[in-house]
Amino acid sequence: MKKQVRSREVLPVLLTLFLLLVLVPLVAEAQSRRITGKVTASANTEVLQGVNVLIKGNTRKGAITDSQGMFSLEAAPTDVLVISFIGFKSKEIPVGSETTINITLDEDATQLTELIVTGTRNTGRTILETPVPVDVISIKDIMGELPQIDLAQMLAYVAPSFNAVRSQGGDLDSHVDPVQLRNMAPNQILVLINGKRRHTSALLITGTAVGSPSTSVDMLTIPASAVDRVEILRDGAAAQYGSDAVAGVVNIILKKGTNKLTGSLTGGGYLNSGGQAGALTNAGKPDGFNYQFDANYGFKIAERGYLNISGQITQRRPTLRPFVNDWGFYDNTYLSNLRTDKHGNPVITNPELVAAQAAGNTAQAAALQTQDGLMSARGLTKADFAVYAGMPAVTLGSAFYNAGYEINPNTTLYSFGGASYKFLEGYSCYFRRPAQTDRFNYLLYPNGFRPQMTSNTSDISNTVGIKSKIGEFSVDFSNTFGRNSMRIGMVNTMNASLGSNTPVNMYLGTHQFSQNSTNLDFSRYFKGIMNGLNIAFGAEMRIENYKIMKGQDESFAYGDAGVLTVTKDGALIGPDGKPLEDASSTPIVDAAGNPLQVYAGQQVTVKSLSSNCQCFAGFGPKNERNEYRTTMAAYLDAELELTRKFLVAAAVRVENYSDFGGVSIGKLALRYSITNNLTIRGSIASGFRAPSLQELNYTHTATAFVPDANGIPQPLDVTTYPTNSTAARVLGIKGLRQENSRTYGLGLTYQPTRGFEITVDAYQIDVDNRIFRTSYFNASEVGNNYDEVIGGGEAQFFVNGANVRSRGLEFVGNYTYNMARNKSLTFTLATIFSKNTILTRKTLDLNVENLTPEQVVGKYLGRDVTGQFETGTPRTKLIGSATYRFDKFNVMLRGTYFGSVTERSVSSDDQGNYYDQTFSPQAIFDLSVGYDLSRNVKLSIGGSNIFDKYPQILRPENQGFYLYSNNQQGSNGAYYYGRIMFNF
């Protein structure tokens, strides 16, 4: 119970307060003087920004270190400075006669809360004090105890709102792991490095976890050894940072330390038990072996600067998850030698049968005319024709640097960047069966073939800047350049229309994306306005360039292997006097059943052999692009502490795109401290995202596989056309528009005791004109002579398909219990409950003759696409972990729960029942055990998905390329690793 003050005690109390308020400052004024100094970390001499330097007994009087670690304040000789910084042990230093005091702080691993720079331009604010949710993940501290070895996968298994779905197939979709936040599309998250915009990959990922075509930063090109920490801002921040920050921001903070060498060597592999699919899969030996070496070292530069260098070398072998199907590998024309070339000469595809017939062995001849008999004679099994899903093989080398040099106490030059090279080879294509006569060549691949895609990716980035002072304003001027170039290839392939002269390894083309950003930022903190006002403003100019460069001619050409040039007038017959036969061994005749009459010089397509490279056509002259965009932007950002408990933050931004015009967006955020350890916060923001240059200009022909009446996937060549193409305009497809968004957030933070923190945040994100990809349109459906525009293939487009909404509730809790000496127990629990909804479909009145309005709606935005957005990813993701440290040991156990997923199909049975499927929730567990051999060397062993949990198998009607669902933990199964870490 609070003690009441009696009335007779009021006068002495007031008198005492008056004396303290009036006399004490007068005495202090006479004795105080200006004290300056610098604060650094004792372990690596890194300057510390945002450190609190206070006068003991007077928390209202003090300073915060700037970006150079400098502070300045008034203090008396009798005062004691209290220096505190989250993550470091506090210090108390008497002022005495000193006027310059340089301070070093020791790290304190038991302190979890960290100061953040993302989402606020005011230094010295912790994650519990921000008006919006920010996760701070110390990569340097956790990478030694995680089974995952690349940055994106590390974050996906420690931050529930962050996701990085690793595709196990799908053409080029497995060549970049798209990163996501709050179950939004990858192009609605902005990635920064040291607060500067990171360029995206050149690749447009056409099949993402939420059904939207998207670009993404390739985080595999950023070595984890270079990263100090990652700050994940879970809130709309387009007004603060610009386009793409609809769902939030991921800011990667690089290391600055010097005079310390750290590194690790990791090796591991997958158990490959085969899962629970029985005869449909083929259990193999352990696969996916990977090896990774990381190192980091920092140099001092004349005691006033630093150069921190990191490197990574990675080698990964593929994981192969075969789907052993029975789709009719050989047809009757193959088994019975009924095929002919374009001249009508027989093609012997079953020489074993010819030999058996010549020997008069009728029993053997009969057996060889069956699929099983011929496979047995050739020593083949169904597994030899299986479709391979799995992770691709990767060879990666990357190097990053981070440097800074203090010219004077107010001015610092800085620079950072890196370069990486990645070679990737994946099994992401269907097996080409000999029964597929339009893409078959007996001389090259008598039993069919399995194409493999390759990519050679080079990535470079560089930032140069200067931080200084102009009067009372801090100034940051910088330029950031980044380029991602992907050279695409195919091996074990062919162009059937070129015949036996086709190359079997081909260069398909190069995609390149470049981005240059110039930024000028000002900020100033006004201590005397209420409880403090921080103002920031600045401008940005960004130039982007997207290129598609064509591949070799054979990768996109249509050859004449199936085209006959008639030498004389007459009937189209072969040497046997019978009509020539097409690729399906059907006679080519007129309406009366007679051979066609032809004339000399006429060209007749006898065999409709597939053109282009199998399974991914090369990029030809019609696909080439070289497009530019310029963006100009200006912003104003303010944070005002009305009282010590009440913070108001606001931002406004104007941007002008050279191809989309101007836009104004804003944000308002509030934070109120109910008590010292309980705070509520909320935000509202608008956003804007112009379609990327890739979305606007990507065009390509690929081979899709669509089930026939028997459920067997059959090849279909589909071209994606840009919206400014003739194919789009004739159909009535409109040009892409920008996406506009509105974000709402409400949350609370609670710290019941030191080392125990809880945050709860609810959000809603509405996006208008979200970009999706249509289903296929063919010439017979569209009519209107559409075949003159698109030929015999099918067409699809990127469109503003719908207005969408994402809602969710996020919970993050951390607790550290320090026991006896050298013993601690840390618990973390983090989860997201989310829901995606299609609010309104955007359907156009297309120019089609032979489709009903309902069919047009279904093709414009298919139920498979809407299903992938709404239910195709887990609505619930929960991560719980416990870490126990004692003496030289540490043990980490982590469980990850993926909620249920429902995949919607566009196919149905005779009664109209769609082949939809719901997959039950999945839970997997990771374990690591570490031991300190010495102060400098540590061993760690463990695994991910240690109980070898596979997802549910797909229902038979949906089994095509994949056998298992890929939208939860994937079908790689258990992974085990060993690691040695060192620091000197």
Short mmCIF file of C-alpha atoms in Angstrom, two decimals, residues 682-862:
data_model
loop_
_atom_site.label_atom_id
_atom_site.label_comp_id
_atom_site.label_asym_id
_atom_site.label_seq_id
_atom_site.Cartn_x
_atom_site.Cartn_y
_atom_site.Cartn_z
CA GLY A 682 0.55 1.43 -32.79
CA SER A 683 1.06 2.62 -36.34
CA ILE A 684 -0.74 3.44 -39.55
CA ALA A 685 1.01 3.83 -42.88
CA SER A 686 0.43 4.07 -46.60
CA GLY A 687 2.69 2.53 -49.20
CA PHE A 688 3.41 2.43 -52.90
CA ARG A 689 5.19 -0.17 -55.02
CA ALA A 690 5.77 0.31 -58.70
CA PRO A 691 6.07 -2.92 -60.71
CA SER A 692 9.70 -3.92 -61.00
CA LEU A 693 11.47 -3.66 -64.34
CA GLN A 694 11.51 -7.45 -64.38
CA GLU A 695 7.72 -7.66 -64.00
CA LEU A 696 7.21 -5.07 -66.72
CA ASN A 697 9.58 -6.54 -69.29
CA TYR A 698 10.05 -10.27 -68.65
CA THR A 699 9.11 -12.45 -71.62
CA HIS A 700 9.94 -16.08 -72.24
CA THR A 701 8.72 -19.42 -73.57
CA ALA A 702 8.79 -22.38 -71.18
CA THR A 703 7.41 -25.89 -71.20
CA ALA A 704 4.53 -26.47 -68.80
CA PHE A 705 3.10 -29.91 -68.08
CA VAL A 706 -0.68 -30.29 -67.88
CA PRO A 707 -2.39 -33.60 -66.94
CA ASP A 708 -4.32 -35.27 -69.73
CA ALA A 709 -7.53 -37.29 -69.35
CA ASN A 710 -5.51 -40.13 -67.81
CA GLY A 711 -3.74 -37.86 -65.31
CA ILE A 712 -0.42 -38.08 -67.15
CA PRO A 713 1.37 -34.70 -67.44
CA GLN A 714 1.81 -33.71 -71.09
CA PRO A 715 4.14 -30.96 -72.34
CA LEU A 716 2.73 -27.62 -73.39
CA ASP A 717 4.78 -24.65 -74.61
CA VAL A 718 3.65 -21.45 -72.88
CA THR A 719 4.93 -17.94 -73.55
CA THR A 720 4.78 -15.20 -70.93
CA TYR A 721 4.17 -11.92 -72.75
CA PRO A 722 4.69 -8.43 -71.28
CA THR A 723 1.61 -6.25 -70.97
CA ASN A 724 2.89 -3.86 -73.65
CA SER A 725 3.01 -6.66 -76.24
CA THR A 726 0.71 -7.21 -79.19
CA ALA A 727 -0.48 -10.48 -77.64
CA ALA A 728 -1.65 -8.57 -74.56
CA ARG A 729 -3.29 -5.72 -76.43
CA VAL A 730 -5.21 -7.94 -78.83
CA LEU A 731 -6.58 -9.96 -75.90
CA GLY A 732 -7.45 -6.82 -73.92
CA ILE A 733 -4.83 -7.13 -71.17
CA LYS A 734 -4.01 -3.69 -69.74
CA GLY A 735 -0.63 -2.31 -68.73
CA LEU A 736 0.52 -2.96 -65.18
CA ARG A 737 -0.37 -0.37 -62.54
CA GLN A 738 1.34 0.38 -59.25
CA GLU A 739 0.36 -1.39 -56.02
CA ASN A 740 -0.99 0.86 -53.25
CA SER A 741 -0.99 -0.35 -49.65
CA ARG A 742 -2.25 0.57 -46.20
CA THR A 743 -0.76 -0.93 -43.05
CA TYR A 744 -2.19 -0.89 -39.54
CA GLY A 745 -0.39 -2.13 -36.44
CA LEU A 746 -1.14 -2.38 -32.72
CA GLY A 747 1.04 -4.03 -30.08
CA LEU A 748 2.54 -4.06 -26.63
CA THR A 749 5.89 -4.76 -25.00
CA TYR A 750 6.33 -6.12 -21.52
CA GLN A 751 9.46 -6.66 -19.45
CA PRO A 752 8.38 -8.13 -16.10
CA THR A 753 11.96 -8.59 -14.98
CA ARG A 754 15.50 -8.18 -16.29
CA GLY A 755 16.21 -10.75 -18.99
CA PHE A 756 12.52 -11.47 -19.63
CA GLU A 757 10.91 -9.68 -22.58
CA ILE A 758 7.59 -10.15 -24.35
CA THR A 759 6.19 -8.40 -27.41
CA VAL A 760 2.76 -8.93 -28.98
CA ASP A 761 1.78 -7.22 -32.24
CA ALA A 762 -1.30 -7.37 -34.47
CA TYR A 763 -1.24 -6.11 -38.05
CA GLN A 764 -3.35 -5.66 -41.17
CA ILE A 765 -1.93 -4.95 -44.62
CA ASP A 766 -4.25 -4.07 -47.51
CA VAL A 767 -2.75 -4.02 -51.01
CA ASP A 768 -4.65 -2.77 -54.06
CA ASN A 769 -3.78 -4.00 -57.56
CA ARG A 770 -1.62 -6.89 -56.38
CA ILE A 771 0.23 -8.42 -59.34
CA PHE A 772 -0.42 -12.07 -60.20
CA ARG A 773 0.07 -14.22 -63.31
CA THR A 774 -2.84 -15.45 -65.41
CA SER A 775 -3.53 -19.00 -66.52
CA TYR A 776 -3.00 -20.06 -70.14
CA PHE A 777 -4.91 -18.66 -73.14
CA ASN A 778 -4.73 -20.51 -76.48
CA ALA A 779 -5.76 -19.41 -79.95
CA SER A 780 -8.82 -21.68 -80.20
CA GLU A 781 -10.24 -20.29 -76.95
CA VAL A 782 -9.63 -16.66 -77.84
CA GLY A 783 -10.62 -16.86 -81.49
CA ASN A 784 -10.33 -13.62 -83.44
CA ASN A 785 -7.42 -15.10 -85.43
CA TYR A 786 -5.31 -15.09 -82.26
CA ASP A 787 -3.08 -17.80 -83.75
CA GLU A 788 -1.63 -15.14 -86.03
CA VAL A 789 -0.30 -13.44 -82.90
CA ILE A 790 0.86 -16.28 -80.64
CA GLY A 791 1.17 -19.22 -83.05
CA GLY A 792 0.46 -22.73 -81.80
CA GLY A 793 1.48 -22.26 -78.19
CA GLU A 794 -0.31 -20.72 -75.23
CA ALA A 795 -0.03 -17.26 -73.69
CA GLN A 796 -0.06 -15.87 -70.17
CA PHE A 797 0.50 -12.45 -68.63
CA PHE A 798 1.28 -10.54 -65.44
CA VAL A 799 -1.80 -8.58 -64.37
CA ASN A 800 -3.10 -6.50 -61.47
CA GLY A 801 -5.23 -9.44 -60.46
CA ALA A 802 -6.79 -8.52 -57.11
CA ASN A 803 -7.04 -6.37 -54.03
CA VAL A 804 -5.69 -8.43 -51.14
CA ARG A 805 -5.43 -8.34 -47.35
CA SER A 806 -3.02 -9.89 -44.89
CA ARG A 807 -3.79 -10.04 -41.19
CA GLY A 808 -1.77 -11.50 -38.38
CA LEU A 809 -0.81 -11.68 -34.73
CA GLU A 810 2.85 -12.01 -33.72
CA PHE A 811 4.26 -13.02 -30.36
CA VAL A 812 7.93 -12.94 -29.33
CA GLY A 813 9.21 -13.88 -25.89
CA ASN A 814 12.73 -14.26 -24.50
CA TYR A 815 13.83 -15.28 -21.03
CA THR A 816 17.33 -15.85 -19.69
CA TYR A 817 17.83 -17.44 -16.28
CA ASN A 818 21.34 -17.08 -14.89
CA MET A 819 22.06 -19.89 -12.46
CA ALA A 820 25.36 -20.69 -10.79
CA ARG A 821 28.63 -19.43 -12.22
CA ASN A 822 29.04 -20.15 -15.95
CA LYS A 823 25.53 -21.58 -16.17
CA SER A 824 22.54 -20.07 -17.90
CA LEU A 825 19.28 -21.21 -19.45
CA THR A 826 17.65 -19.23 -22.26
CA PHE A 827 14.13 -19.80 -23.53
CA THR A 828 12.63 -18.25 -26.66
CA LEU A 829 9.13 -18.58 -28.04
CA ALA A 830 8.00 -16.81 -31.18
CA THR A 831 4.96 -17.35 -33.34
CA ILE A 832 2.83 -15.80 -36.05
CA PHE A 833 -0.85 -16.42 -36.74
CA SER A 834 -1.67 -15.04 -40.16
CA LYS A 835 -4.39 -15.01 -42.78
CA ASN A 836 -4.29 -13.89 -46.42
CA THR A 837 -7.51 -12.98 -48.21
CA ILE A 838 -8.46 -12.04 -51.76
CA LEU A 839 -10.79 -9.06 -51.25
CA THR A 840 -11.74 -8.20 -54.82
CA ARG A 841 -10.84 -9.83 -58.11
CA LYS A 842 -9.81 -7.46 -60.88
CA THR A 843 -11.34 -9.04 -63.99
CA LEU A 844 -11.25 -7.32 -67.39
CA ASP A 845 -13.67 -7.62 -70.29
CA LEU A 846 -11.32 -9.59 -72.53
CA ASN A 847 -11.68 -10.05 -76.29
CA VAL A 848 -12.46 -13.76 -76.40
CA GLU A 849 -14.94 -15.64 -78.58
CA ASN A 850 -15.08 -19.15 -77.18
CA LEU A 851 -14.96 -18.76 -73.39
CA THR A 852 -17.82 -18.01 -71.03
CA PRO A 853 -17.51 -15.09 -68.59
CA GLU A 854 -16.97 -17.60 -65.77
CA GLN A 855 -14.16 -19.27 -67.70
CA VAL A 856 -12.54 -15.89 -68.35
CA VAL A 857 -12.61 -15.14 -64.62
CA GLY A 858 -11.02 -18.51 -63.89
CA LYS A 859 -8.23 -17.94 -66.38
CA TYR A 860 -7.55 -14.34 -65.41
CA LEU A 861 -6.98 -15.32 -61.78
CA GLY A 862 -7.05 -19.09 -61.35
#
